[in-house]
Coordinates of C-alpha atoms in Angstrom, one line a residue:
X15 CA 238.6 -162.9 -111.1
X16 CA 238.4 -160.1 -108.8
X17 CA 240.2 -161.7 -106.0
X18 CA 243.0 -162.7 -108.8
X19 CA 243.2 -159.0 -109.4
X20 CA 243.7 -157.8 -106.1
X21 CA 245.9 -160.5 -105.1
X22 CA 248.2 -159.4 -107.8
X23 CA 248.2 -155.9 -106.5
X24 CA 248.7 -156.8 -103.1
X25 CA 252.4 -158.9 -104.6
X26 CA 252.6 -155.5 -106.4
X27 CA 253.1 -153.3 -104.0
X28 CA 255.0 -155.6 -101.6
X29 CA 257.4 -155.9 -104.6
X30 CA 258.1 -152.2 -105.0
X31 CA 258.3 -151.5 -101.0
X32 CA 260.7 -154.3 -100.7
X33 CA 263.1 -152.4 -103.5
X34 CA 262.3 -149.0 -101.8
X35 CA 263.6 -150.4 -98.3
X36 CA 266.3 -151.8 -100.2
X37 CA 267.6 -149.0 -102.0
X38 CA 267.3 -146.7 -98.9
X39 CA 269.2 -149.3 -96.7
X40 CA 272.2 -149.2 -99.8
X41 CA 271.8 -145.2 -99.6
X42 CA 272.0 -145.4 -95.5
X43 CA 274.9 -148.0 -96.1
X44 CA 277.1 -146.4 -98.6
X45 CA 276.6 -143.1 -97.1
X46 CA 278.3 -144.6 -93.4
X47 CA 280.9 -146.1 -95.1
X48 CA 281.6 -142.9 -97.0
X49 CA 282.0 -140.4 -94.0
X50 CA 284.0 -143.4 -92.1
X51 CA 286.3 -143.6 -95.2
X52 CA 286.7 -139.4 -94.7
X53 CA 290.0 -138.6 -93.8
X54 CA 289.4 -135.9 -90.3
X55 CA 289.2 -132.6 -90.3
X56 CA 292.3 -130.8 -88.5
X57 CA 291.4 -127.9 -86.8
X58 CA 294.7 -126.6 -85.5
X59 CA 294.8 -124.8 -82.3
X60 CA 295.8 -120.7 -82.7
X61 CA 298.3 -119.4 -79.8
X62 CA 296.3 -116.7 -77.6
X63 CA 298.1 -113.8 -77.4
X64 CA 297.8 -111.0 -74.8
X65 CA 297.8 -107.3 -74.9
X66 CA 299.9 -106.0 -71.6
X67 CA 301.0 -102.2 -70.7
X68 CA 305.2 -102.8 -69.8
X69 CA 307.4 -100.1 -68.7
X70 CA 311.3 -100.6 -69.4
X71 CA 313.7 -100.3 -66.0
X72 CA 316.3 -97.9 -66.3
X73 CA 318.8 -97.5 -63.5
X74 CA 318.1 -94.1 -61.3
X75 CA 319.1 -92.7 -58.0
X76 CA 315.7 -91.9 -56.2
X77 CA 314.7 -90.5 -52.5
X78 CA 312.2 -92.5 -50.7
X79 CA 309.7 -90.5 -49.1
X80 CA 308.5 -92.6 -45.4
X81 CA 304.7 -90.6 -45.0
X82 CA 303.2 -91.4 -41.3
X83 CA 300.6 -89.0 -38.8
X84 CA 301.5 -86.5 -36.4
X85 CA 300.5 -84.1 -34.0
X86 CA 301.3 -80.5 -34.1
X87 CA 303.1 -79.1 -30.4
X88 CA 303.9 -75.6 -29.2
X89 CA 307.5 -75.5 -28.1
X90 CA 307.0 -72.7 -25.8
X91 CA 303.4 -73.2 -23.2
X92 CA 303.5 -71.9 -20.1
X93 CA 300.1 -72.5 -17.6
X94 CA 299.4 -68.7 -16.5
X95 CA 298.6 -69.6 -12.7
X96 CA 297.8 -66.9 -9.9
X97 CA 300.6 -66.6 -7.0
X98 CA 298.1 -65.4 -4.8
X99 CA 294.2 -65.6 -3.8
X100 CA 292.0 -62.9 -3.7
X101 CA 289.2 -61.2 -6.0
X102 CA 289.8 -60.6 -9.9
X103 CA 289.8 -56.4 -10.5
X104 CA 290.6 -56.0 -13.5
X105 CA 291.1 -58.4 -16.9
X106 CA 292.6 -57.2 -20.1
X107 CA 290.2 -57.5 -22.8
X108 CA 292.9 -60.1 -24.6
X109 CA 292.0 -62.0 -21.8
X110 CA 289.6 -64.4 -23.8
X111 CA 290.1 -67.5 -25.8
X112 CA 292.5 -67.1 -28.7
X113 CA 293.2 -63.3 -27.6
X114 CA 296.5 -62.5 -29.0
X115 CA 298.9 -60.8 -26.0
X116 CA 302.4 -59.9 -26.1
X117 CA 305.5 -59.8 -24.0
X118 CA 305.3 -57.6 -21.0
X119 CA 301.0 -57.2 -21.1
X120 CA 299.3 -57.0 -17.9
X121 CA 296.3 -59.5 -17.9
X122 CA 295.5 -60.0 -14.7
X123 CA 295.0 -57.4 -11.3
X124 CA 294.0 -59.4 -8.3
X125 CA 292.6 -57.2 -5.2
X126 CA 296.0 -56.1 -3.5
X127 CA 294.8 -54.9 -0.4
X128 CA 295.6 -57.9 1.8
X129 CA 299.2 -58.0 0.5
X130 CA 299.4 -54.5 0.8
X131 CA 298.6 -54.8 4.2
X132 CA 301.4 -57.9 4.7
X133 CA 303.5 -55.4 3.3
X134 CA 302.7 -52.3 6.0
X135 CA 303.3 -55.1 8.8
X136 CA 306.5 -56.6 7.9
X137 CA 307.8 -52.9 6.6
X138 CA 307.0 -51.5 10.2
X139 CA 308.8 -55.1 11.8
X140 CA 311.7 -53.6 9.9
X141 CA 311.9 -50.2 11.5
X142 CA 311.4 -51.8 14.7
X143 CA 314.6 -53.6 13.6
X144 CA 317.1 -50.8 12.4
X145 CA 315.8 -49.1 15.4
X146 CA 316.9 -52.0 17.5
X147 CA 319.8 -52.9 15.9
X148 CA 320.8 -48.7 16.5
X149 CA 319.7 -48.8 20.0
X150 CA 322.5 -52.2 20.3
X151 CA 324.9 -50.3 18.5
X152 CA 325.1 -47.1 20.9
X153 CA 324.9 -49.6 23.7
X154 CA 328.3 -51.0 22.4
X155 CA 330.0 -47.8 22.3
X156 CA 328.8 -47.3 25.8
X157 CA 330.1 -50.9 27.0
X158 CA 333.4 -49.7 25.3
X159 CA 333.7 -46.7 27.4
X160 CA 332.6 -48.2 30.5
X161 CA 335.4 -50.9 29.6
X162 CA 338.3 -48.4 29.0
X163 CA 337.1 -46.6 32.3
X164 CA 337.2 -49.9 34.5
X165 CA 340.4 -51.1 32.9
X166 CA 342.3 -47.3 33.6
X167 CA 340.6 -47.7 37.2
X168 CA 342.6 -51.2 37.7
X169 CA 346.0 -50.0 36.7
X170 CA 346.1 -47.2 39.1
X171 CA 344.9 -49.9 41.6
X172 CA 348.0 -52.0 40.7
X173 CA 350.0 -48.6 40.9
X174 CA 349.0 -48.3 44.5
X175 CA 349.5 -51.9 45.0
X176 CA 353.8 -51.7 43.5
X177 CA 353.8 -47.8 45.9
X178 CA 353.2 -49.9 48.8
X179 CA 354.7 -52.3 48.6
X180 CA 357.9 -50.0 48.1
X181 CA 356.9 -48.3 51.2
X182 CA 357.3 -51.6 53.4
X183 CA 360.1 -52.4 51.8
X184 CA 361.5 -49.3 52.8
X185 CA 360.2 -49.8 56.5
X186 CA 357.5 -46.6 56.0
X187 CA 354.7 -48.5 55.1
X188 CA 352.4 -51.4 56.9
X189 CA 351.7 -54.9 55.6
X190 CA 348.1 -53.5 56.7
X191 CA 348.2 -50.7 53.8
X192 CA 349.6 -53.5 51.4
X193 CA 346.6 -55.5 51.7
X194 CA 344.4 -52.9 51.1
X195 CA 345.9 -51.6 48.5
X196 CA 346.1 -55.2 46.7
X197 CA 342.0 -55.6 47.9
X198 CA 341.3 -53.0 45.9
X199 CA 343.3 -54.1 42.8
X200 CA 341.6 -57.2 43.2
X201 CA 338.4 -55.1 42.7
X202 CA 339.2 -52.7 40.1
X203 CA 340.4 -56.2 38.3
X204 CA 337.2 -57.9 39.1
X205 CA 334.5 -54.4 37.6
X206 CA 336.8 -55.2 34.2
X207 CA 335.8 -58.5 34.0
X208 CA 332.3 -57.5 34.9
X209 CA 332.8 -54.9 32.0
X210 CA 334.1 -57.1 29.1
X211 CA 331.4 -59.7 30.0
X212 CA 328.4 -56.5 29.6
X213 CA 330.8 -55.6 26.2
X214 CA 330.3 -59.6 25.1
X215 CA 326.3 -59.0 25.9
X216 CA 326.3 -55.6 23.7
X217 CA 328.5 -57.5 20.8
X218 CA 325.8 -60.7 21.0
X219 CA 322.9 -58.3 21.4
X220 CA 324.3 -56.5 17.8
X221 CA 324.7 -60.1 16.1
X222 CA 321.1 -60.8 17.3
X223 CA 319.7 -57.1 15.9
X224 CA 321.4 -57.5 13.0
X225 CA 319.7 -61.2 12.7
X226 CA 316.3 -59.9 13.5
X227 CA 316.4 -57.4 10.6
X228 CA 317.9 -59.3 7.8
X229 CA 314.7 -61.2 8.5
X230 CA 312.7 -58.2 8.5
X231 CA 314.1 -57.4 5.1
X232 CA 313.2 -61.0 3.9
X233 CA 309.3 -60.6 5.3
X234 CA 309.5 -57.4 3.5
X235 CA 310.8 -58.5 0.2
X236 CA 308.2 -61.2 0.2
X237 CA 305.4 -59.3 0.7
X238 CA 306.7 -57.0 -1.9
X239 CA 306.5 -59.8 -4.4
X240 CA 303.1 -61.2 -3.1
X241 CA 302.1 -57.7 -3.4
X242 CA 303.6 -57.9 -7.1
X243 CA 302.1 -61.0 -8.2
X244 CA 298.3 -59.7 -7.4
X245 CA 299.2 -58.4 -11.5
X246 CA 300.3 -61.5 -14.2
X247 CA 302.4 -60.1 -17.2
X248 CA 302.4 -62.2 -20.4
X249 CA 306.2 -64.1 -20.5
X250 CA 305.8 -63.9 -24.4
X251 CA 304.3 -63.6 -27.3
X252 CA 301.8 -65.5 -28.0
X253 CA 298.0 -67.2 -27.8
X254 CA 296.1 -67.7 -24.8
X255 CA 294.0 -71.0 -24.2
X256 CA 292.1 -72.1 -21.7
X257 CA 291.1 -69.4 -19.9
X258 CA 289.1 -69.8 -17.0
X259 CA 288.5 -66.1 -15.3
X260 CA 286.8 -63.4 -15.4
X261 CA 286.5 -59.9 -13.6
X262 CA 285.0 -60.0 -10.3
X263 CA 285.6 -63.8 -10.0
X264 CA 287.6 -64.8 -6.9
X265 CA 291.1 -67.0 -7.6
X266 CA 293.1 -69.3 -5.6
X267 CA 296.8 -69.2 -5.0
X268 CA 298.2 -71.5 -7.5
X269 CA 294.8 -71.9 -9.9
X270 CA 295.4 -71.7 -13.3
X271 CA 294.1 -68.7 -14.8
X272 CA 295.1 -69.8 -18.8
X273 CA 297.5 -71.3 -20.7
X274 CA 300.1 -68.7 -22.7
X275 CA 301.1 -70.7 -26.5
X276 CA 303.4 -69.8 -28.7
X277 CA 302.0 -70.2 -32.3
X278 CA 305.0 -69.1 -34.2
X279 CA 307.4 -71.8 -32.7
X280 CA 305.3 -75.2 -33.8
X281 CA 307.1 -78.6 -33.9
X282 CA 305.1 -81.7 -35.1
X283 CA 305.3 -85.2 -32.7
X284 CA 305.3 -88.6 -34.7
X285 CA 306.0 -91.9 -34.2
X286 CA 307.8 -94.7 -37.0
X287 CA 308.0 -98.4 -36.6
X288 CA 311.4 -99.7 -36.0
X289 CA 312.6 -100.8 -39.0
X290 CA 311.9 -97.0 -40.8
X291 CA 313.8 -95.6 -37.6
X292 CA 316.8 -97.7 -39.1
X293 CA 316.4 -96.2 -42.0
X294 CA 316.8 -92.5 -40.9
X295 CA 320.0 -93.2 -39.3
X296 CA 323.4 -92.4 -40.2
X297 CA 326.4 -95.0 -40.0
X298 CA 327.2 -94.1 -36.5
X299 CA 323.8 -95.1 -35.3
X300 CA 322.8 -91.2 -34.9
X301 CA 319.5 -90.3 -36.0
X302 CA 319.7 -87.3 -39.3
X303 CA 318.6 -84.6 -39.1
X304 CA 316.1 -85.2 -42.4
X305 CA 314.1 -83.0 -43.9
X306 CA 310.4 -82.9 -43.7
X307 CA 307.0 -81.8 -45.0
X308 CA 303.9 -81.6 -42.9
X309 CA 300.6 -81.1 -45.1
X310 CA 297.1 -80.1 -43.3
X311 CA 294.2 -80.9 -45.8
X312 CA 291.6 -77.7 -44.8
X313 CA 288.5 -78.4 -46.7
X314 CA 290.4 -79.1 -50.2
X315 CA 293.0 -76.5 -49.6
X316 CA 296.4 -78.2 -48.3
X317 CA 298.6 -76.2 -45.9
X318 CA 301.8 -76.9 -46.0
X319 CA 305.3 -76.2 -43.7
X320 CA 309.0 -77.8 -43.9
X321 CA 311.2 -78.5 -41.2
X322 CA 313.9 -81.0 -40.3
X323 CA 313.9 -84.0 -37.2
X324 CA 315.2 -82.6 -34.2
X325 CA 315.3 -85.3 -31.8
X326 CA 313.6 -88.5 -30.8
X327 CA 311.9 -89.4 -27.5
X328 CA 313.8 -90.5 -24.9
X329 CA 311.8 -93.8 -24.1
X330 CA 309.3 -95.8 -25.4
X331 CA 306.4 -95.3 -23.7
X332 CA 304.2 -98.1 -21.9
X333 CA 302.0 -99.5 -24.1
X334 CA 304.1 -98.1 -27.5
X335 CA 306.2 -99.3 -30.2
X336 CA 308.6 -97.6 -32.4
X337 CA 310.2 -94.1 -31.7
X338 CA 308.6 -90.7 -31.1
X339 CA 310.4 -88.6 -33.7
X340 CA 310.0 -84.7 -33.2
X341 CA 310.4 -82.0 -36.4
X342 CA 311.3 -78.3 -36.0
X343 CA 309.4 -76.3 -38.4
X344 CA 310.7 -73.4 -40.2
X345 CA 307.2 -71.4 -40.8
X346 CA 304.0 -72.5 -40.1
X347 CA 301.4 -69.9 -41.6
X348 CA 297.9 -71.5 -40.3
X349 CA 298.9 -74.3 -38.4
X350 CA 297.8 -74.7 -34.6
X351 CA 298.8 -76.8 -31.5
X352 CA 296.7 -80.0 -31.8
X353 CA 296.4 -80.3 -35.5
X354 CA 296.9 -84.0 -36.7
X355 CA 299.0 -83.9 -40.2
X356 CA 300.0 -85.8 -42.6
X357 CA 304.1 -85.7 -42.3
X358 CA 306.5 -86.3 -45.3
X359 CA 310.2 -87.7 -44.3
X360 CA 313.1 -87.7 -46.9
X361 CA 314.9 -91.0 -46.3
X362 CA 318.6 -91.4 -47.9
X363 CA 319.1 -91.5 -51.4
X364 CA 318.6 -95.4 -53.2
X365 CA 321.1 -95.6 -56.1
X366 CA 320.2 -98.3 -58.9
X367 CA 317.0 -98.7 -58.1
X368 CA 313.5 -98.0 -60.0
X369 CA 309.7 -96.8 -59.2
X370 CA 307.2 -99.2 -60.3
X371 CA 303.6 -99.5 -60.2
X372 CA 302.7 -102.4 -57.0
X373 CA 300.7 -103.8 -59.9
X374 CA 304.1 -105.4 -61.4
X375 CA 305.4 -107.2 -58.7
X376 CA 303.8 -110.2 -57.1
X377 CA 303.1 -111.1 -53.5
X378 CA 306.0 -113.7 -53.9
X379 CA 308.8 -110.8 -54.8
X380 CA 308.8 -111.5 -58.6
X381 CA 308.3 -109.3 -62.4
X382 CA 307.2 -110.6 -65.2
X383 CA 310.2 -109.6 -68.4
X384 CA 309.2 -109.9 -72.0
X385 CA 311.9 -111.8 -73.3
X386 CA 313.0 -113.3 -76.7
X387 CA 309.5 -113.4 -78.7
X388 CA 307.3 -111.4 -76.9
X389 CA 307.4 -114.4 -74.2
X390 CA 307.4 -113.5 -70.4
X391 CA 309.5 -114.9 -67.7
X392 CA 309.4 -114.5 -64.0
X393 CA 312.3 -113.2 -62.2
X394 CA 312.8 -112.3 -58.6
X395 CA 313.7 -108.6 -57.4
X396 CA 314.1 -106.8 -53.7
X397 CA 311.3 -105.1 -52.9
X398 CA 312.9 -101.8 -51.1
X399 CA 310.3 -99.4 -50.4
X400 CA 306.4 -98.8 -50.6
X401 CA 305.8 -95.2 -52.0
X402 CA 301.7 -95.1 -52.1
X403 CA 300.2 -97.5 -55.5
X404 CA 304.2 -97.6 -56.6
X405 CA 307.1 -99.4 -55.0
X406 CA 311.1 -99.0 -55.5
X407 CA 312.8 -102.4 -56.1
X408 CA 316.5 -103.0 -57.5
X409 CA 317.3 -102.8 -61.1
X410 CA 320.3 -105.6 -60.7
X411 CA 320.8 -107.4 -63.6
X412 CA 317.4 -105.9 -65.5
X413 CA 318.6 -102.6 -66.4
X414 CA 317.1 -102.2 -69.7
X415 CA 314.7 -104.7 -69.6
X416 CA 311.2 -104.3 -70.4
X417 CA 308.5 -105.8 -67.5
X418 CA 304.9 -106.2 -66.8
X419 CA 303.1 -103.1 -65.4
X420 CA 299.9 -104.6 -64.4
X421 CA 300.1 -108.2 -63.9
X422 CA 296.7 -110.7 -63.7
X423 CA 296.0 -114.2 -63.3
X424 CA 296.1 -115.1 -67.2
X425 CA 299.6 -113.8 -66.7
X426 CA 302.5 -116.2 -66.5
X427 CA 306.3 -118.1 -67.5
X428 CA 306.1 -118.9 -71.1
X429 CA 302.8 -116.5 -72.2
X430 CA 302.9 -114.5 -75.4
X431 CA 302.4 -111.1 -75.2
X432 CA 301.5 -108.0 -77.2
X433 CA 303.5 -105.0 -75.2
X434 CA 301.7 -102.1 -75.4
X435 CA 304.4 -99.5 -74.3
X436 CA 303.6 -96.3 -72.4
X437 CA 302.3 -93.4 -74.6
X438 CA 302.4 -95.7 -77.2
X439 CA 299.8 -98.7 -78.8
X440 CA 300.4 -102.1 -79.2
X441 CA 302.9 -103.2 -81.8
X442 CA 302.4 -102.6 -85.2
X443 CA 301.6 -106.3 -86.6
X444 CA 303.8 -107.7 -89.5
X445 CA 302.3 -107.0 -92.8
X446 CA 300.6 -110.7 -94.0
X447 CA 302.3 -112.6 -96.8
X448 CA 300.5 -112.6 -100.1
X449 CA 300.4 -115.5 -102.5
X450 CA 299.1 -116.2 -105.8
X451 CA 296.2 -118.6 -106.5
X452 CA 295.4 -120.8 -109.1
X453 CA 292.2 -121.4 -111.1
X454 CA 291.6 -124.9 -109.4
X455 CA 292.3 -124.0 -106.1
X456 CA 290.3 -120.3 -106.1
X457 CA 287.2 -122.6 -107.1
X458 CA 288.1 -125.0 -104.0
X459 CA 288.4 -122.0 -101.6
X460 CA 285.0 -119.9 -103.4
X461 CA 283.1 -123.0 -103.4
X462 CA 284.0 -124.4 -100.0
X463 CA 282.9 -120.4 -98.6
X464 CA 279.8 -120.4 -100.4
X465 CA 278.8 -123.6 -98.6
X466 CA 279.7 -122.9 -95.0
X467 CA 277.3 -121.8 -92.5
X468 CA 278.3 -118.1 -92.2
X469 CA 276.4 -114.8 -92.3
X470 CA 276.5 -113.8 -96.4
X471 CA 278.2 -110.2 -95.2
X472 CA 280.8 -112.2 -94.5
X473 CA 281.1 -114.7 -97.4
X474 CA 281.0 -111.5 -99.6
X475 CA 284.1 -110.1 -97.8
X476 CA 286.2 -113.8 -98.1
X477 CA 284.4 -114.5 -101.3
X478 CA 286.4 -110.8 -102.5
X479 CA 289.4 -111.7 -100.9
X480 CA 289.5 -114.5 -103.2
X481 CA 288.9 -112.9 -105.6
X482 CA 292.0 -110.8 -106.2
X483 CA 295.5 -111.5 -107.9
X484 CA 297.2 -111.9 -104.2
X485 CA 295.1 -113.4 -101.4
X486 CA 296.6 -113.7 -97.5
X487 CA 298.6 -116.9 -96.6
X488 CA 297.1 -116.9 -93.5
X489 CA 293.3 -116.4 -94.9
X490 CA 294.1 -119.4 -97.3
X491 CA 295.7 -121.6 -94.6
X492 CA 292.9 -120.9 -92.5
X493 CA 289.9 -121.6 -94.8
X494 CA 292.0 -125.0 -96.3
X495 CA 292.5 -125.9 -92.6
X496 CA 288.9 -126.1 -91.9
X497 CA 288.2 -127.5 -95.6
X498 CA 290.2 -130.8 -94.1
X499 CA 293.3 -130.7 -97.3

């Protein structure tokens, strides 16, 4: 009986797990078939649109400004160096570094007395020559006389000469007395030869007196200037540098004492590449005469001069490119001879061109436009000049458009965009279109919100939406898009 019993329970049980297996294999079964019978959900895919800072291109006439490094030069230096050696006696106390002179100041007394001395010799060598060239002089005048004498002496000898020979002819007179009457002519003719040749000796002995003191009167101008350059004068205004004596020191001839700069007359040296000295010049190949700005930064405090080019170097240089440009400039308050500045060069005018930020234009030559729809599309422009973080490029054919300020990598052909405009925000978005809803398809919406997984603060907000007479089209569309209808 017992074993009748539990057999029965035993069938029991297996009965009732059989139908539970079963049931929960129908409930496993239909619940596949279900969800396979679902139609999908259709999650459509929402355009990404992004926010971009244009500018629009209008057509202007701008002046490039080309900025390269300089140096600043002196156009007026002159080395102070002494003429002669001897020892320093005196120094003017601007004779220091940076001691201001001006024209005409004596600086510098060397120790004259050697060149004085020079001077004593070569003035007494000059007495000895007037009184030598005097001494020829009388001499002359003596030679002269002496000349006339012999020369009256030889007529009357010729006199004699024609008396006797009358005398002969006449039959009075010997051939004897003619002979020594023409014996003596011969002799009186002879002492004026001997005269004019000691007249020729006086003449050369003038020419050679006169000789030996325009010498003497070199030697003493000479030693007048050595004895003149034992003082140096300041040629100008201006700055000394460099100096290198003292009183009491001892100089060389020809050591350089200082160096004399003019601060007032500064002109600033820099060098371009080649293709910006094409730019400066004019169409005949000459080089304008543009205007410049040279800016020393002094501890936060800029000093600043203008000026125009002058002139360019005459060669290259060993080891150089480009041209060495020089710059006059007008006033220089502050500035010195060595200081390295920042120069500022207006190039020609560009006509139809525009300033842009480097941001908007692409290492390939190319801007991004917003076209028709807010959609951007690449087009190529001539990049003209670099001005700092902006560059010039041509307006042709985009006058008026609006471009890309600051491009990035998400940027491209074909992107929607969201212009945000300088000074401005980003556009004002179209007011959403309301629709009514009705009973049926509120509950749908309500319902379907209740049951998603999203934080309640937010249900509440949809669930008020809903709520009201007029809901959004897009809020609908987007809560019926996820609902799968």
């Amino acid at each position: 009986m017992r074993f009748l019993r539990r057999s029965l329970m035993g069938v029991f049980l297996l009965s009732v797990t059989l139908v539970l297996l079963a049931w929960a294999g129908n409930m496993v079964r239909e619940a596949v078939t279900a969800r396979l019978n679902e139609e999908p959900r259709n999650f459509p895919q929402r355009e990404r649109v992004l926010a971009v800072n244009v500018i629009t291109l209008e057509p202007q006439t701008i002046t490039p400004v080309l900025t390269v490094f300089g140096e600043l030069r002196s156009q007026r230096t002159l080395d102070l160096r002494s003429a002669t050696s001897g020892t320093v006696l005196e120094a003017s106390d601007a004779l220091v570094e940076g001691g201001a002179v001006t024209q005409g100041q004596l600086l510098l007394t060397i120790d004259p007395v050697e060149a004085q001395a020079a001077l004593d010799r070569v003035r007494a060598d000059l007495q000895d020559a007037q009184a030598e060239l005097r001494d020829a002089e009388r001499s002359l005048l003596l030679e002269q006389d002496e000349l006339s004498a012999a020369q009256e002496q030889a007529n009357l000898r010729a006199q004699a000469v024609t008396r006797a020979r009358d005398l002969q002819e006449r039959g009075v007179g010997t051939a004897a007395t003619v002979e020594t009457a023409e014996l003596a002519a011969s002799s009186a003719q002879a002492a004026v030869l001997t005269r004019r040749q000691a007249l020729a000796s006086a003449q050369a002995r003038i020419d050679q007196a006169t000789t030996r003191l325009a010498r003497a009167e070199i030697s003493v101008s000479e030693a007048e200037r050595d004895l003149s350059d034992t003082e140096v004068f300041a040629a100008f205004d201006g700055v000394l540098a460099d100096v290198s004596i003292s009183p009491g020191g001892r100089v060389t001839a020809n050591e350089l004492i200082a160096q004399l700069v003019d601060p007032t007359r500064l002109e600033v040296a820099f060098r371009v590449s080649t293709s910006q000295y094409a730019r400066l010049l004019d169409g005949d190949g000459t080089l304008i005469t543009a205007p410049v700005r040279v800016a020393l930064d002094v501890s936060g405090v800029n000093l600043v001069a203008e000026g125009q080019i002058t002139r360019e170097g005459a060669s290259v240089g060993t080891g150089q490119t480009g041209r060495l440009l020089f710059a006059r400039l007008d006033s220089s308050p502050g500035f010195r001879p060595g200081d390295f500045v920042t120069v500022s060069i207006d190039e020609p005018q560009l006509d139809r061109v525009a300033l842009v930020s480097a941001t908007a234009v692409s290492a390939d030559g190319t801007v991004l436009v917003v076209g028709d729809e807010d959609r951007l599309q690449s087009v190529a422009v001539d990049l003209l000049r670099r001005q700092g973080d902006d560059v010039i490029i041509t307006v042709r054919g985009l006058a008026g458009q609006t471009i890309v300020a600051e491009r990035s990598p998400l940027l491209g052909d074909g992107i929607k965009v969201n212009p945000i405009r300088p000074g401005g925000s980003e556009t004002e978005p179209a007011e959403p279109e309301m629709i009514a809803l009705d009973a049926d398809r509120r509950a749908k919406l309500i319902a379907f919100v209740n049951e998603g997984r999203m934080p309640d603060e937010v249900k509440a907000r949809i669930i008020g939406q809903l709520e009201q007479e007029e809901v959004s089209s897009e809020t609908v569309a987007r809560l019926e898009s996820r609902m799968g209808s």
